[in-house]
XYZ file of C-alpha atoms in Angstrom:
402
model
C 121.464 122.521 96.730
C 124.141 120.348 98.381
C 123.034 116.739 99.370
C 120.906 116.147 102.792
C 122.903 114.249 104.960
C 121.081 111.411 107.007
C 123.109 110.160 110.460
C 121.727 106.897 110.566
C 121.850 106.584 114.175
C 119.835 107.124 116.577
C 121.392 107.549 119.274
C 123.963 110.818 118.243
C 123.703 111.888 122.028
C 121.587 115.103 121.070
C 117.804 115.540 122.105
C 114.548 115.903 120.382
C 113.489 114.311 117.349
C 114.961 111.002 116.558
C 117.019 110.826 112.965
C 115.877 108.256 110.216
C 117.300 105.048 110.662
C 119.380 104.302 107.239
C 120.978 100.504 106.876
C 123.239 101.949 104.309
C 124.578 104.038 106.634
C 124.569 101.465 109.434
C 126.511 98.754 107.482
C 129.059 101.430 106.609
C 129.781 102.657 109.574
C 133.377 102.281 110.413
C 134.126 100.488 106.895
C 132.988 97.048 105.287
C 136.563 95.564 106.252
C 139.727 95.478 108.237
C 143.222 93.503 108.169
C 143.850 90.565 110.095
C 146.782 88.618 110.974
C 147.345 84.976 109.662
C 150.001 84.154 112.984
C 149.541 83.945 116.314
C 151.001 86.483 118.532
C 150.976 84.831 121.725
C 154.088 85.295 123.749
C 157.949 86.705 122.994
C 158.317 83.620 121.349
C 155.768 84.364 118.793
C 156.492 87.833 118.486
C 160.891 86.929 117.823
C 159.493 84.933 114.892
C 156.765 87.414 112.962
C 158.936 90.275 113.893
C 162.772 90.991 115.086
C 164.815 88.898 115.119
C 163.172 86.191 112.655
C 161.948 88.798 110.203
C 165.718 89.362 109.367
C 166.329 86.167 108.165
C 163.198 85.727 105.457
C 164.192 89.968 104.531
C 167.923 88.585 103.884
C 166.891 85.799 102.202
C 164.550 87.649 99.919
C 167.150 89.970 99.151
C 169.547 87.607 97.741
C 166.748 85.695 95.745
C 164.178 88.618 94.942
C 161.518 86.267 93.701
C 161.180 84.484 97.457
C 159.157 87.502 98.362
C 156.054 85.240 96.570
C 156.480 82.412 98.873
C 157.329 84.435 102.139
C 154.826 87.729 102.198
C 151.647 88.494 101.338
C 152.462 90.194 97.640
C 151.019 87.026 95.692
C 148.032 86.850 97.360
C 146.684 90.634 97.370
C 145.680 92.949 94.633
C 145.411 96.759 94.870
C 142.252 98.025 93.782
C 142.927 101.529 92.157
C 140.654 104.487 91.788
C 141.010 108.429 91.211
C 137.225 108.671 92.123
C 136.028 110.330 88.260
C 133.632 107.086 87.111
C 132.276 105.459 90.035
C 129.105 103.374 89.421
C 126.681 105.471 88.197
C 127.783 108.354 90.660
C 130.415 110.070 87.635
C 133.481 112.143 88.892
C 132.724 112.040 93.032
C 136.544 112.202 94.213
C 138.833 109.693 95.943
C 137.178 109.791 99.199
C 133.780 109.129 98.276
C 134.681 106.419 96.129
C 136.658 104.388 98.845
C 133.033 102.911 99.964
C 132.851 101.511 96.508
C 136.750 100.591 96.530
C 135.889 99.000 100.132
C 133.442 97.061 98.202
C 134.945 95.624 95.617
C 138.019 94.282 97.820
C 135.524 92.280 99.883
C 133.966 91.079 96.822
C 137.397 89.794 96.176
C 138.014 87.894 99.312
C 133.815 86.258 99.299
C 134.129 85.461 95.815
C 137.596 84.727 94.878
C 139.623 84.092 97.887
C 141.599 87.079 96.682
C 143.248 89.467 99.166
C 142.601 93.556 97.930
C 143.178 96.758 99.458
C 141.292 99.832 98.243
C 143.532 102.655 97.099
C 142.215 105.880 96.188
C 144.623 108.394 94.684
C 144.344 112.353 95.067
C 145.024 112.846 91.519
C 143.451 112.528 87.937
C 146.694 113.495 85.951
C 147.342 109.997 83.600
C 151.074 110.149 84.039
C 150.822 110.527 87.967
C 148.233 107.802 88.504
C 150.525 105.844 86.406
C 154.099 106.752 88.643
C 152.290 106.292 91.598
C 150.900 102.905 90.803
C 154.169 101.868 89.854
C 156.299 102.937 92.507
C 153.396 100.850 94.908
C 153.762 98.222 92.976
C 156.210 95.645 94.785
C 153.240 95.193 97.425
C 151.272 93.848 95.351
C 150.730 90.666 92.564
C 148.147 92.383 90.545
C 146.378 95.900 90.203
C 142.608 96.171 89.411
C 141.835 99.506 87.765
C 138.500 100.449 88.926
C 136.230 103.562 88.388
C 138.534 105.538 86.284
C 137.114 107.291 83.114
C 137.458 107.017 79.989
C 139.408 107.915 77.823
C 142.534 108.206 80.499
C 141.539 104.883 81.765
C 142.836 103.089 78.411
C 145.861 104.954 78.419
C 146.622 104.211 82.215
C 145.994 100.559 81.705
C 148.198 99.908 78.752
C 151.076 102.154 80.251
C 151.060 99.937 83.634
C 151.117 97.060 81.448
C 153.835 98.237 79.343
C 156.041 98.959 83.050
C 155.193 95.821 85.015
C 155.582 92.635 85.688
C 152.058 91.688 87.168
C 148.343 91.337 86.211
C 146.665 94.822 85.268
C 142.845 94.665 84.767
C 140.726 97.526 84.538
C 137.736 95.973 85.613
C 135.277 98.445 83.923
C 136.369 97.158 80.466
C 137.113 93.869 80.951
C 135.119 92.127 83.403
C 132.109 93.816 81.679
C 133.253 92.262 78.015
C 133.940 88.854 79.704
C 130.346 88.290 81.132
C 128.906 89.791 78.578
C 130.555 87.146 76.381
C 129.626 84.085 78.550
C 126.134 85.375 78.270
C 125.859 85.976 74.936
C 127.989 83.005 74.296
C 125.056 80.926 75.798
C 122.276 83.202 73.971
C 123.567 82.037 70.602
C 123.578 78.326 71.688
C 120.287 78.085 73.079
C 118.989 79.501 69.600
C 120.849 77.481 67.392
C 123.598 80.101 66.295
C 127.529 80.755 66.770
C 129.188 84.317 67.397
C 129.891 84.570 63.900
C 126.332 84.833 62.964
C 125.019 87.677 64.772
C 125.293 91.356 64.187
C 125.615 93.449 67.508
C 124.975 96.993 68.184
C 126.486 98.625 71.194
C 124.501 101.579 72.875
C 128.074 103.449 74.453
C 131.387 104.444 73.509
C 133.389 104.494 77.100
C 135.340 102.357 78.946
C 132.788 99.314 78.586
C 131.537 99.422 75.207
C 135.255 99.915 73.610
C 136.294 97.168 75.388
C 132.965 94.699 75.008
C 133.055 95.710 71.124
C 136.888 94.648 70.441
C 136.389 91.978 72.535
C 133.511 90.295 71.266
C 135.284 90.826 67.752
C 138.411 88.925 68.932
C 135.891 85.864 69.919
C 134.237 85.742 66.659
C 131.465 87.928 66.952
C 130.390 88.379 62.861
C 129.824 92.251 63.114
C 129.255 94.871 66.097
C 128.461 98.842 65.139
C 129.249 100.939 68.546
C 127.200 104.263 68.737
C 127.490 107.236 70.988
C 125.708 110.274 71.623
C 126.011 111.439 68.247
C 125.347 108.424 66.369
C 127.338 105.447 64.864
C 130.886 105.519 65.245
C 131.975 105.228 61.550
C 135.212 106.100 59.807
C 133.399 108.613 58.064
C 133.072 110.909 60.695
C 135.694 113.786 61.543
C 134.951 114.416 65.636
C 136.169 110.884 66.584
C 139.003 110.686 69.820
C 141.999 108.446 69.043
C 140.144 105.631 70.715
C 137.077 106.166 68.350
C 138.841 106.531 65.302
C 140.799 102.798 66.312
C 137.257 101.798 67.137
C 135.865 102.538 64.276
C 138.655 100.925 61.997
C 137.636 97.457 63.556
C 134.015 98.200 63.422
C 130.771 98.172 61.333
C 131.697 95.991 58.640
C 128.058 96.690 57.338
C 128.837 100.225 56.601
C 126.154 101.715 58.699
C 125.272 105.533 59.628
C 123.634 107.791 61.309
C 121.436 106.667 64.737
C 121.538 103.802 66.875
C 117.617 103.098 65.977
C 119.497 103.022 62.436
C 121.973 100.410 63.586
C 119.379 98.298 65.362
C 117.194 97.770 62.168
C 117.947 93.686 61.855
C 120.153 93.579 64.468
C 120.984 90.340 66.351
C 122.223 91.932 69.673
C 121.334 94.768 71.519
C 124.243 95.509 74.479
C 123.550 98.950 76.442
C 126.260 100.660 78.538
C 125.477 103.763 78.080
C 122.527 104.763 80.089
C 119.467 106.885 78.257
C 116.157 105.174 76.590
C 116.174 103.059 73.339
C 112.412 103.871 71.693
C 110.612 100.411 71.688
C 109.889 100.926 68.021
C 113.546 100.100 67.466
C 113.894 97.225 69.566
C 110.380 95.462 67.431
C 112.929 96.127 64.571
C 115.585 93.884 65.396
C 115.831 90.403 63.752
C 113.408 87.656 65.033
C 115.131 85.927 68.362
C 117.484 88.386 69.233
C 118.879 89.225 72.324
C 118.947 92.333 74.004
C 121.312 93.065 77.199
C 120.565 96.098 78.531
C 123.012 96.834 81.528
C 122.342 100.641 82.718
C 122.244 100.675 86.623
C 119.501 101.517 87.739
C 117.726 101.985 84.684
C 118.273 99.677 81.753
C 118.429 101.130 78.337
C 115.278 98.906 77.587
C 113.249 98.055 80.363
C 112.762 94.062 80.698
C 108.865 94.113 79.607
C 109.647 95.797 76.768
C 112.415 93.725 75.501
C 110.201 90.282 76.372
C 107.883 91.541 73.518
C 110.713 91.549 70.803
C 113.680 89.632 72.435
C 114.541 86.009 72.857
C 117.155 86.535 75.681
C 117.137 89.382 77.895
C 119.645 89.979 80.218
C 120.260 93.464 82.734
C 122.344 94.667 84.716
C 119.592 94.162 88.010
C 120.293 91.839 90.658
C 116.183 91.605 90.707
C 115.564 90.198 87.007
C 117.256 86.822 85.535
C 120.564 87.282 83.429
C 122.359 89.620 85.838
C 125.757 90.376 83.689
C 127.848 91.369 87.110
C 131.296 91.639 87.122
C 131.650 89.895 90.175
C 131.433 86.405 88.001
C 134.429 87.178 86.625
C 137.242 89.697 88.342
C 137.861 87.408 91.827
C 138.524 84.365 89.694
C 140.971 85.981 86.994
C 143.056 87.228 89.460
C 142.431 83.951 91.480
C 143.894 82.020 88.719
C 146.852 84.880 87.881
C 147.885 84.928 90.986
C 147.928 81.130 91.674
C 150.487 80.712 88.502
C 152.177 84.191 89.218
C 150.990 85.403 85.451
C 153.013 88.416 84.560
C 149.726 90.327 82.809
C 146.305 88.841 81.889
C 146.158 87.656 78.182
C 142.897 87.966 75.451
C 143.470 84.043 75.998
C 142.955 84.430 79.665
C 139.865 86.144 79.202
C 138.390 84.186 76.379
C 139.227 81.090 78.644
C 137.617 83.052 81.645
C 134.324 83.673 79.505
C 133.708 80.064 78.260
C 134.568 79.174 81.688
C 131.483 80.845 83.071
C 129.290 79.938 80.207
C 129.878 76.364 80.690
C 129.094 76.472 84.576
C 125.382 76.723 83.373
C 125.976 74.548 80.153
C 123.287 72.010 81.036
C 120.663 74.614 82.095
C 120.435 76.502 79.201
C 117.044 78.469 79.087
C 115.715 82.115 78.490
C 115.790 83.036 81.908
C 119.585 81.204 82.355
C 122.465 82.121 80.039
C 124.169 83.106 82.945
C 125.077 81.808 86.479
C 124.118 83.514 89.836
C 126.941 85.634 91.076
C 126.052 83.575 94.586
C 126.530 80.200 91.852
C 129.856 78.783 93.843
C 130.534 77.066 90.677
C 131.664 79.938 89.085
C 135.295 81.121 90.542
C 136.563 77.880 91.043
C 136.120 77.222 87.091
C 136.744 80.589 86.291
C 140.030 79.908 88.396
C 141.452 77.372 86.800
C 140.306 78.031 83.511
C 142.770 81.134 83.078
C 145.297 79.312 85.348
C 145.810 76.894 82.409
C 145.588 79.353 79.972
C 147.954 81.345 81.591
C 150.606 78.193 81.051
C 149.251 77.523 77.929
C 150.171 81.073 76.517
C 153.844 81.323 78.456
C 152.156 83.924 81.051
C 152.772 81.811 84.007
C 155.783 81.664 85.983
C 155.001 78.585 88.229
């Protein structure tokens, strides 16, 4: 049965029965943003400099000295945000055009959060080598590309081929921003109960995009073990159905050895992180290790709903804008490529995002409590030190280029 749909206004010009008001529908209407000039366009004057016959000399100019085109357009202040439409939200493989509302989204998240210029870009194709030619070839626009929405496991190759071919920032979002909260949270979960990273023994419910990416991460950083599982249990080197990705996965993996279920894994586990969607039984959560921490991040379900987890868990974090510990990208995306951009970074290091992660963890430093491991995405604190924190790492790791 294809999907009612509901005009939100009410005024369509047709008679009888008034439609249901949606606000949805109403705030979308005509898109959530639009470009705007920065000059004034006032008289001929005006309009000799922004266009002919001033615009010659800054096009000469770059010409000669390619790299002016920083200083004298728009390219390092705007990052394409790049979709084909097959993972959006929870919504799975919806095409291009429906996920442009999304796209639309996330570039104004940009701009409110990280003074960061984006333009939504939805391609007509899911073929990896096209999405990757295509990207390219738009890429002198541009001083970074946010991957967004793409699944898995083309979106790994598509990342690391774009970073391979050029010169700017690539971030796909879905992987990285997730692993870079979810570090500053559980960064701060480990302090406020006495422990480091290397003490704890994680469990990831989800082998896409997110949990690949939160699993080697979190490794890199120091975590002491993490076993990833996916529908058919623990991703081990034993078993013979594993993807490439998988199999790499599991080489860096489960130290401890483990098989079988996720309830298996969880049996004196540390951390619970969910990505995956589904229902963890509460019987394995009440067999975790005393004070652990479970992040449960499913939209709009979480893996294991916040009462339950209060029984068992000492921090509990979602992915809900309506309980405390929100991991949300947003804390993290607008200031990376804030601080990229500002030093013209030619890609975004593990250093970057380590520094990006502590950066956020810190903003709430002095207000460590069950409830707060994590700043408010609204906490204006946060891009500002997220900023600068991968600005300097940027330098520090011979990334930047001013």
């Amino acid at each position: 049965m294809a999907a009612e749909i509901v005009n939100p206004r009410s005024d369509s010009g047709t008679e009888g029965a008034q439609e249901p008001f949606d606000p949805a529908f109403a705030l979308h209407r005509g898109g959530k943003m639009a470009i705007s000039a920065t000059v004034p366009l006032r008289d001929k004057d005006d309009l000799s400099l922004a266009y002919t016959p001033g615009v010659a000399k800054v096009c000469t100019a770059i010409a000669e000295h390619p790299e002016l085109v920083h200083d004298y357009t728009w390219k390092s202040q705007v990052v394409a945000v790049v979709t084909d439409g097959t993972a959006v939200l929870g919504l799975g493989d919806i095409g291009p055009e429906a996920s442009l509302p999304v796209m639309e989204g996330k570039a104004i998240l940009f701009k409110q959060f990280g003074g960061v210029d984006a333009v939504p870009i939805a391609l007509a194709t899911t073929d990896t080598d096209e999405i990757v030619e295509t990207v390219v070839r738009l890429a002198p626009s541009f001083g970074g590309v946010n991957l967004e929405d793409i699944s898995a496991p083309r979106c790994f190759e598509i990342e690391r081929k774009l970073q391979e071919r050029l010169d700017i920032p690539v971030f796909h979002d879905d992987q990285h921003g997730t692993a870079v909260v979810t570090l500053a949270a559980l960064r701060n979960a480990a302090k406020l109960t006495g422990r480091t990273l290397g003490d704890l023994r994680g469990v990831i419910s989800g082998a896409g995009a997110a949990g690949v990416a939160i699993a080697k991460f979190l490794l890199e950083a120091g975590l002491g073990d993490v076993a990833v599982a996916d529908r058919k249990g623990i991703v081990s080197v034993d078993r013979e159905d594993l993807t490439p990705v998988k199999r790499e996965l599991a080489e860096i993996t489960n130290k401890a050895g483990l098989s079988g279920s996720l309830e298996t894994a969880l049996a004196g586990a540390d951390v619970f992180i969910g990505v995956s969607g589904g229902t963890v039984p509460e019987a394995a959560v009440a067999s975790m290790a005393p004070n652990a921490f479970v992040f449960a991040m499913a939209n709009p379900n979480p893996e294991v709903h916040p009462d339950v987890a209060h029984k068992y868990a000492a921090v509990v974090a979602t992915g809900r804008s309506d309980y405390p510990n929100q991991i949300n990208n947003v804390l993290a995306f607008p200031g990376i490529f804030a601080g990229a951009l500002q030093v013209r970074a030619s890609r975004i290091t593990e250093g970057m995002k380590i520094a990006a992660a502590n950066a956020i963890a810190d903003v709430v430093a002095d207000e460590l409590s069950a409830d707060c491991v994590i700043p408010s995405p609204f906490d204006e604190r946060v891009a500002p030190a997220v900023s600068a924190a991968v600005a300097a790492a940027a330098r520090a790791e011979g990334v930047a280029r001013r």
